[in-house]
Structures are given as structure tokens and as C-alpha cells.
XYZ file of C-alpha atoms in Angstrom:
449
model
C 59.367 -95.391 -10.143
C 59.868 -96.883 -6.405
C 58.086 -93.989 -4.842
C 55.099 -94.741 -7.243
C 55.176 -98.251 -6.161
C 55.498 -97.281 -2.758
C 52.664 -94.793 -2.775
C 50.392 -97.641 -4.653
C 51.268 -100.321 -1.963
C 50.282 -97.791 1.041
C 46.623 -96.965 -0.750
C 46.404 -100.986 -1.020
C 47.405 -101.244 2.724
C 44.962 -98.722 3.575
C 42.344 -100.153 1.516
C 42.941 -103.549 3.127
C 42.904 -102.169 6.544
C 39.682 -100.645 5.816
C 38.052 -104.010 4.515
C 39.388 -105.655 7.774
C 37.573 -103.101 9.872
C 34.326 -103.598 8.080
C 34.325 -107.145 8.649
C 35.584 -106.977 12.326
C 34.744 -103.471 13.327
C 36.011 -102.403 16.905
C 33.610 -103.331 19.753
C 33.781 -100.776 23.006
C 31.952 -101.536 26.214
C 32.130 -98.859 28.889
C 31.142 -100.327 32.347
C 30.465 -98.010 35.551
C 28.854 -100.723 37.557
C 31.163 -103.615 37.819
C 34.092 -101.752 39.659
C 33.407 -99.732 42.799
C 35.965 -96.922 42.121
C 36.762 -96.839 38.480
C 35.293 -96.818 34.836
C 35.916 -100.210 32.878
C 36.639 -99.489 29.397
C 36.871 -102.789 27.070
C 38.069 -102.545 23.395
C 38.032 -105.525 21.140
C 39.382 -105.066 17.731
C 41.285 -106.906 14.879
C 45.043 -106.889 15.772
C 47.826 -104.879 14.029
C 51.124 -103.116 15.413
C 50.570 -100.156 17.174
C 46.916 -100.355 18.196
C 47.735 -100.609 21.834
C 49.621 -97.495 21.760
C 46.740 -96.023 19.956
C 44.222 -96.821 22.228
C 46.413 -95.548 25.353
C 47.090 -92.479 23.516
C 43.393 -91.589 23.191
C 42.504 -92.436 26.936
C 45.696 -90.324 27.866
C 44.830 -87.431 25.821
C 41.786 -87.470 27.871
C 43.711 -86.577 31.021
C 42.302 -90.204 32.397
C 44.325 -91.953 34.987
C 44.537 -95.955 34.038
C 44.799 -97.586 37.384
C 44.680 -101.153 35.853
C 45.095 -102.586 32.563
C 44.874 -106.185 31.068
C 46.335 -106.598 27.504
C 45.877 -109.568 25.176
C 46.742 -109.218 21.423
C 47.590 -112.692 20.610
C 46.824 -114.038 17.176
C 44.679 -111.967 14.999
C 42.529 -110.147 17.580
C 43.407 -107.345 20.139
C 41.721 -107.121 23.440
C 42.275 -104.305 26.129
C 40.503 -104.149 29.678
C 41.179 -100.674 31.282
C 39.973 -99.309 34.526
C 40.337 -95.564 34.352
C 39.259 -92.458 36.740
C 39.256 -88.809 36.173
C 42.180 -86.446 37.821
C 40.027 -86.526 41.052
C 39.865 -90.231 41.026
C 36.420 -90.632 40.364
C 34.513 -92.558 37.626
C 33.922 -91.317 34.016
C 30.187 -90.207 34.159
C 29.852 -87.239 31.877
C 27.837 -88.106 28.772
C 29.595 -85.911 26.250
C 33.039 -87.537 27.319
C 31.439 -91.100 27.229
C 29.982 -90.402 23.522
C 33.601 -89.329 22.736
C 35.458 -92.281 23.864
C 32.748 -94.410 21.793
C 33.349 -92.394 18.654
C 37.242 -92.530 19.090
C 37.556 -96.051 19.825
C 34.342 -97.377 18.375
C 33.321 -98.954 14.838
C 33.155 -95.314 13.490
C 36.459 -94.316 14.729
C 39.677 -93.415 12.926
C 42.125 -94.280 15.356
C 43.397 -97.259 13.447
C 43.841 -94.956 10.160
C 47.399 -94.494 8.516
C 47.142 -90.691 9.566
C 47.173 -91.670 13.208
C 49.503 -94.457 12.366
C 52.149 -92.122 10.698
C 52.921 -89.835 13.709
C 53.762 -87.356 11.409
C 52.288 -83.789 10.526
C 48.892 -83.430 9.279
C 48.366 -80.185 7.351
C 47.345 -77.265 8.922
C 47.787 -73.387 8.316
C 47.158 -72.087 12.174
C 50.903 -72.403 13.379
C 54.144 -73.457 12.567
C 55.575 -76.503 14.530
C 59.041 -76.341 15.553
C 61.020 -79.499 16.804
C 64.248 -78.783 18.750
C 66.930 -81.274 20.024
C 70.137 -80.205 21.488
C 72.642 -80.246 24.615
C 70.974 -78.989 27.815
C 72.185 -75.924 29.726
C 71.074 -73.220 32.076
C 69.345 -70.620 30.234
C 68.367 -72.401 27.087
C 64.746 -72.043 26.980
C 65.322 -68.378 27.558
C 67.690 -68.043 24.507
C 65.197 -69.962 22.321
C 62.237 -68.028 23.275
C 64.187 -64.532 22.906
C 64.983 -65.440 19.339
C 61.641 -66.330 18.495
C 60.633 -62.949 19.934
C 63.070 -61.174 18.037
C 61.861 -62.697 14.677
C 58.134 -61.351 15.818
C 57.302 -65.044 16.388
C 54.631 -65.938 19.038
C 54.864 -69.305 20.737
C 51.161 -70.411 21.420
C 51.942 -73.863 22.492
C 55.036 -75.594 23.786
C 56.577 -78.752 25.579
C 59.971 -79.055 26.795
C 61.677 -81.950 28.329
C 65.313 -82.528 29.441
C 66.880 -85.790 30.407
C 70.575 -86.817 30.603
C 71.937 -83.627 29.488
C 69.883 -83.363 26.586
C 67.106 -81.108 25.675
C 63.810 -81.483 23.462
C 61.116 -79.182 22.702
C 58.314 -78.852 20.522
C 56.863 -75.203 19.829
C 53.945 -74.297 18.051
C 54.270 -70.749 16.824
C 52.536 -68.181 14.899
C 53.648 -64.934 12.771
C 52.876 -61.907 14.887
C 51.839 -60.151 11.716
C 49.496 -62.615 10.213
C 48.459 -64.391 13.287
C 48.819 -67.928 11.560
C 51.550 -70.077 10.265
C 54.911 -68.533 9.022
C 54.828 -68.489 5.586
C 57.932 -66.478 4.510
C 60.511 -69.203 3.207
C 63.319 -66.609 4.117
C 62.034 -66.052 7.744
C 61.842 -69.886 8.141
C 65.380 -70.330 6.827
C 66.412 -67.794 9.440
C 64.563 -69.092 12.394
C 66.127 -72.833 11.614
C 69.763 -71.273 11.196
C 69.460 -69.133 14.717
C 67.942 -71.708 16.523
C 70.414 -74.224 15.514
C 73.293 -71.872 16.611
C 71.545 -71.484 20.168
C 71.285 -75.294 20.610
C 74.703 -76.264 19.509
C 76.198 -73.254 21.863
C 79.707 -74.470 22.367
C 79.214 -78.220 22.416
C 80.442 -79.451 19.057
C 80.569 -83.087 19.951
C 76.776 -83.861 19.997
C 74.233 -82.529 16.995
C 71.542 -79.981 17.482
C 68.546 -80.033 15.126
C 65.849 -77.997 14.273
C 62.782 -78.971 12.198
C 59.782 -76.971 10.907
C 56.823 -77.757 9.451
C 52.920 -76.568 8.959
C 50.544 -78.550 11.001
C 50.505 -80.600 13.966
C 51.946 -83.735 15.850
C 51.366 -85.666 18.840
C 53.671 -83.717 21.219
C 54.291 -86.431 23.802
C 55.033 -88.991 21.216
C 57.361 -86.910 19.191
C 59.476 -85.884 22.054
C 59.935 -89.483 23.001
C 60.971 -90.173 19.289
C 63.230 -87.036 19.362
C 65.000 -88.026 22.436
C 65.136 -91.736 21.392
C 66.503 -90.780 18.235
C 69.364 -88.657 19.996
C 70.318 -91.713 22.347
C 69.430 -89.799 25.548
C 69.432 -93.218 27.199
C 72.973 -93.523 26.858
C 74.640 -92.943 30.479
C 78.155 -91.955 30.604
C 80.301 -94.215 32.980
C 80.245 -92.499 36.571
C 77.601 -89.956 35.563
C 76.757 -89.700 39.318
C 73.130 -90.696 39.102
C 71.616 -92.628 42.137
C 70.809 -95.935 41.086
C 68.157 -96.149 44.095
C 66.206 -93.440 42.184
C 66.172 -95.373 38.747
C 63.189 -97.455 37.775
C 63.196 -101.096 38.401
C 63.306 -102.589 34.810
C 63.859 -106.324 34.106
C 63.836 -108.242 30.899
C 64.205 -112.391 30.649
C 63.340 -114.629 28.337
C 60.506 -116.933 28.649
C 61.728 -119.760 26.581
C 58.771 -122.133 26.727
C 56.647 -119.378 24.907
C 59.237 -117.883 22.858
C 58.498 -114.533 24.643
C 60.675 -111.977 26.536
C 58.935 -110.811 29.982
C 59.650 -107.214 30.825
C 58.538 -105.927 34.390
C 58.716 -102.507 35.679
C 58.286 -101.328 39.023
C 58.516 -97.549 39.627
C 56.730 -94.671 41.464
C 53.297 -94.311 39.642
C 52.631 -90.960 37.929
C 50.161 -89.966 35.069
C 51.095 -90.886 31.612
C 53.429 -93.497 32.667
C 51.709 -96.359 30.974
C 51.645 -94.094 27.591
C 55.504 -93.685 28.082
C 56.437 -97.213 28.598
C 53.943 -98.588 25.432
C 55.178 -95.688 23.218
C 58.642 -96.855 23.673
C 58.530 -100.416 23.062
C 56.166 -99.667 19.968
C 58.764 -97.258 18.555
C 61.215 -99.804 19.322
C 59.668 -102.412 17.134
C 58.367 -104.549 19.843
C 54.938 -106.227 20.034
C 52.944 -106.411 23.159
C 51.248 -109.814 23.103
C 50.102 -110.080 26.942
C 50.390 -107.415 29.876
C 49.446 -106.573 33.285
C 49.357 -103.066 34.712
C 48.612 -102.074 38.092
C 49.161 -98.526 39.466
C 47.169 -98.220 42.649
C 49.335 -97.055 45.467
C 52.352 -94.983 45.374
C 54.368 -97.769 43.082
C 53.344 -98.713 39.691
C 53.703 -102.416 38.340
C 53.810 -103.178 34.672
C 54.386 -106.487 33.181
C 54.744 -107.359 29.411
C 55.325 -110.610 27.312
C 56.861 -109.194 24.142
C 58.484 -110.155 20.788
C 60.173 -108.040 18.492
C 58.028 -107.400 15.210
C 60.327 -110.023 13.162
C 58.578 -112.659 15.976
C 61.772 -113.001 17.768
C 62.314 -112.525 21.588
C 65.146 -110.353 23.059
C 68.325 -112.441 21.424
C 71.413 -111.059 23.333
C 72.160 -109.494 26.674
C 73.153 -106.073 24.624
C 69.595 -106.151 23.342
C 68.273 -106.761 26.866
C 70.274 -103.810 28.384
C 69.251 -101.507 25.405
C 65.595 -102.374 26.275
C 66.189 -101.549 30.037
C 67.987 -98.399 29.401
C 65.265 -97.087 26.865
C 62.240 -97.954 29.411
C 64.348 -96.260 32.075
C 65.001 -93.104 30.070
C 61.146 -92.985 28.742
C 60.094 -93.290 32.310
C 62.640 -90.517 33.655
C 62.039 -87.956 30.851
C 58.752 -86.796 32.287
C 59.733 -86.870 35.902
C 59.944 -83.268 37.143
C 62.744 -82.316 39.075
C 62.611 -78.852 40.549
C 60.120 -76.424 41.992
C 56.529 -76.508 39.989
C 55.662 -72.704 39.233
C 52.011 -72.105 37.222
C 51.955 -68.786 35.290
C 48.391 -67.633 34.345
C 47.878 -64.328 32.434
C 47.280 -62.394 28.877
C 49.057 -63.481 26.377
C 51.345 -61.702 24.002
C 54.529 -61.958 21.927
C 57.466 -62.348 23.862
C 55.966 -63.347 27.281
C 57.634 -66.712 27.392
C 61.148 -64.929 26.652
C 60.355 -62.210 29.459
C 59.548 -64.954 31.978
C 62.479 -67.388 31.249
C 64.735 -64.471 31.041
C 63.767 -63.690 34.794
C 64.382 -67.141 35.558
C 67.913 -67.172 34.040
C 68.428 -63.980 35.708
C 67.705 -64.975 39.207
C 69.932 -68.548 38.407
C 67.077 -70.748 37.797
C 67.210 -73.572 35.006
C 63.950 -74.980 33.574
C 63.767 -78.436 33.338
C 60.617 -79.009 32.156
C 58.014 -76.810 30.642
C 54.643 -76.744 29.506
C 53.041 -73.603 27.677
C 49.683 -73.251 26.348
C 47.197 -70.563 25.357
C 43.415 -70.519 25.612
C 41.352 -67.980 24.545
C 43.913 -65.153 24.702
C 45.301 -66.292 28.027
C 48.735 -68.009 28.809
C 48.479 -71.044 30.911
C 52.022 -72.142 31.706
C 53.992 -74.490 33.788
C 57.407 -74.541 34.687
C 59.664 -76.880 36.810
C 62.761 -74.995 37.789
C 65.855 -75.720 39.963
C 69.042 -73.548 40.962
C 71.486 -73.573 38.043
C 74.206 -74.717 40.340
C 72.474 -77.610 41.538
C 71.564 -76.378 44.939
C 68.140 -76.381 46.559
C 66.097 -73.607 45.377
C 66.252 -70.638 47.536
C 62.811 -69.357 48.624
C 64.128 -65.469 48.834
C 64.821 -65.998 45.147
C 61.383 -67.506 44.311
C 59.793 -64.630 46.021
C 61.875 -62.111 44.302
C 60.781 -63.582 41.024
C 57.397 -63.691 41.874
C 57.464 -60.159 42.951
C 59.003 -59.167 39.680
C 56.570 -60.950 37.438
C 53.484 -60.624 39.806
C 52.404 -62.371 43.162
C 48.745 -63.124 41.400
C 50.253 -64.083 37.993
C 53.066 -66.784 39.002
C 52.254 -69.506 42.003
C 54.262 -71.953 43.551
C 52.897 -75.210 43.532
C 53.843 -78.773 45.041
C 57.236 -79.026 47.087
C 58.643 -77.183 48.950
C 55.621 -75.975 50.524
C 53.900 -73.007 49.023
C 55.576 -69.742 50.014
C 53.671 -67.301 52.320
C 52.063 -64.712 50.145
C 53.889 -61.000 50.314
C 51.698 -58.250 50.476
C 53.691 -55.570 49.261
C 54.868 -55.740 45.297
C 58.147 -55.058 44.211
C 58.804 -51.718 42.440
C 60.700 -53.672 39.943
C 57.542 -55.333 38.552
C 56.252 -51.781 37.411
C 59.401 -51.199 35.317
C 57.602 -54.159 32.736
C 54.607 -51.690 32.119
C 51.887 -53.675 30.402
C 53.989 -56.820 30.138
C 52.503 -58.466 33.178
C 48.722 -57.707 34.345
C 48.090 -57.287 38.170
C 45.069 -59.089 38.177
C 44.560 -62.965 37.641
C 42.533 -64.121 34.720
C 41.826 -67.666 35.693
C 41.213 -69.840 38.745
C 44.479 -71.325 39.812
C 42.499 -74.101 41.186
C 41.491 -75.194 37.790
C 44.787 -75.147 36.357
C 46.638 -78.170 36.617
C 49.929 -80.246 35.301
C 48.804 -83.578 33.961
C 52.142 -84.960 33.633
């Protein structure tokens, strides 16, 4: 009976929301004239909890860089103004992209629908989604991918984050036999059991979880939710982390206006605004006013917030929790280690073999992005030495020779290694596992995180 009433209430809420949208349709203005070096996007809409995150999520998913933002959602109306550029720092001028923005945020959009608001899983049959959370350790990604390979599962997309001794991943896998989602209930049960065993390892003090579902989810937001629920923001006393490297987050109460004011200063990077807004939203805080400025090496964010119940931050314990959670949200995506990009023909077991080579050379993966496009694997790994020492360039060269100089490239800092003309004989032991020719232009392969 309660489930029926809840379902009926959800239908009524959705119908009411549609009515409000028909009476007050969102208005989107895209301006390429008023600002010299950015495209200005203004969104006006009826207000509701989570709408700010939904708009930021759409802009972030387009890989836009948000250089400035003005937020106002006091009362029943929401207004946001964003200065955005593409990854090269140029204005957004392509008509198909501008049309997509209008359709995604304008009157005919569904960004305020219950489907997007739920953050859950939408039905689909092209892959099975696996969510993982557990204790981080060297070689963990190698062990997970080896289990999937042994069960004839192909990892077509994946995102892996590590933070504060915890690791979370969302993997989209297909059944090698069918090329689609895994339908065999027994196989699904075996995947869940074996992956839980791998994640748990020898650490019985913290839980490890594996969730399986058919369909898709917003990967970045779900990773934030997984790590937040896992309390990765809690730091052990004397954990040795450098306070100077932490983001500068402060929370004070503005008594006259009954708001709490959150200020954040940290090194700028793409998707920073999404990460902070995502965390505040999932912590059930509403941003009423905000200013964001990310021009230059340092980003500045200021938000006037209240809890969803209308109250400001009530205690010092709550204030510390907000600070810790925002620090964690910013740090999760910070890429520690050397950036490696891999581009080659995709196949079952590719991720397992690459990460096994990393593990055998004492490299641990701190973050990874795995994607497959038109039969080609486009993967980005951030690696560091398992013992905590700086990465040895000789080890990196050995790994590249094993995998293939044209397939695995070094990006970022330390400076790119000089190419070695002679390929290692070890490389040919893999036969057809890795192709010797490059299948994509590495100049066009970027990590947007």
C-alpha cells in the first residue's frame, strides 16, 4: 500500500513539475558578442532543488571550461550566467553544439525531468554496469580486470578514482559471447562474488561493495556518491597529508541573511565546479547565490547556502563535515602520478594485460579513464611507483617497449620521454595482443578531467 501511494505521489509530482514548466518554460540566451574571450550562456527557469547541478552537468559533459559563473536561485526563480570556452580556450561557435545547448537547456529539454533527477539507472541492453567500492592497494585494477577477463567480459568503458586509501570504479562491460549486456543470472552472481572478494582483500575492517545493473548512469556523479557514502572524506589522525596541498575551504554563517557562506580557493582544473556543486547537492544543501571565477591558475568559488530544510549550518561539527566533504570532492579527481595514454584496437582482456604489465613493473594506477570508440580503445592512466618513490623513467620505457612505443604515450609531467628506436623483443611475445601501428592521432586524445 505504501509503495502504491509513493508511486502515485511521484506521478503527481511529475505532472505538477510539467505544469510548472509549461507555465514557466526555461529561457536560454547564448551570447558570443558581449564577452571578448568567452561565450556567455544564461539560463532562467522555475526553481527546484538540484536544477543548478543539472545545468552544470550538461555544460560539463560537453567538455566546456567554465571560467566564470553567477548564480541566483532565491525564491521561486532560478537564474545562472556562465562564461564558457572549449578546451582550447576559444568561444563556442559551432552551430550543432549551440543547437544542442538550446535543446538541452531550453523549453523542450528534459533536463528537469524525474529521470535525470533520479541519478539512477536507465534501462538499456547494450552493457552491464558494475559499481565497485573498496580499499585501494597496488594492483587492484589489474586484479579486477583479470577477473572480468576470465569470465569472458569485455570492459568497454570505465572510470576509476582513488582517494584517501579508498577506490571506486564504474565499469561498463559486455558479454564476449553476445556483445551485449550479461543476461546469465549465474554469471552475474559469480561476477559479484569474485569482485567482492578482490575488493575486500585482507582488509576486513572496511566494507567492499559490488553493484550490478543493466543500463547507464552519470559516471562522475555516481563516483562522487559512492565515495561520499563510503566516507572517504574522513582522514585518520596523523595521516601524513600535507595541509599546504589541500584546498582552502571555509564556512561561516551570515547571520543577517540566515545563510552559510562557503568559500573555496584551490588550483583550477576542468570539472571543478561540477565536483563542488555535486557534493553540496548530494549533501542536501541549496545554493541560493554564488560567484565563481577560475581565470588564472587559482579558482575562487563563493556560495550562499542553506540546508534543504531551510537552516544554515547549525554547529561546528556540521561546518567541519561540509569542509571535509568539499575537500574530498576536489581531491578525488586530482590526478596524482604520471599520465599515460593508450590507443589501440580493442579486444577482450586488453585492460587486464595492460594493468598486469603496470603491476609487474611496480606501478600502481591512481586514476583511469577507459573508453571504446568504433572498435578502438582510448585509455588514460595515471600511475605512480607502488612504493611511493618518483616514477623511474627506465621503468616507463620498459613498459612502453613491452606494450608498444606507438601505442602507449607519456603525457604531462615529467617531460615526455625520448622515443627509443628499437622495440623490445618482449613485445612480440604478446603476438596479436597489441598492434604495432597507431590507430589514432594522439594529438586529438585528451583527458578532460
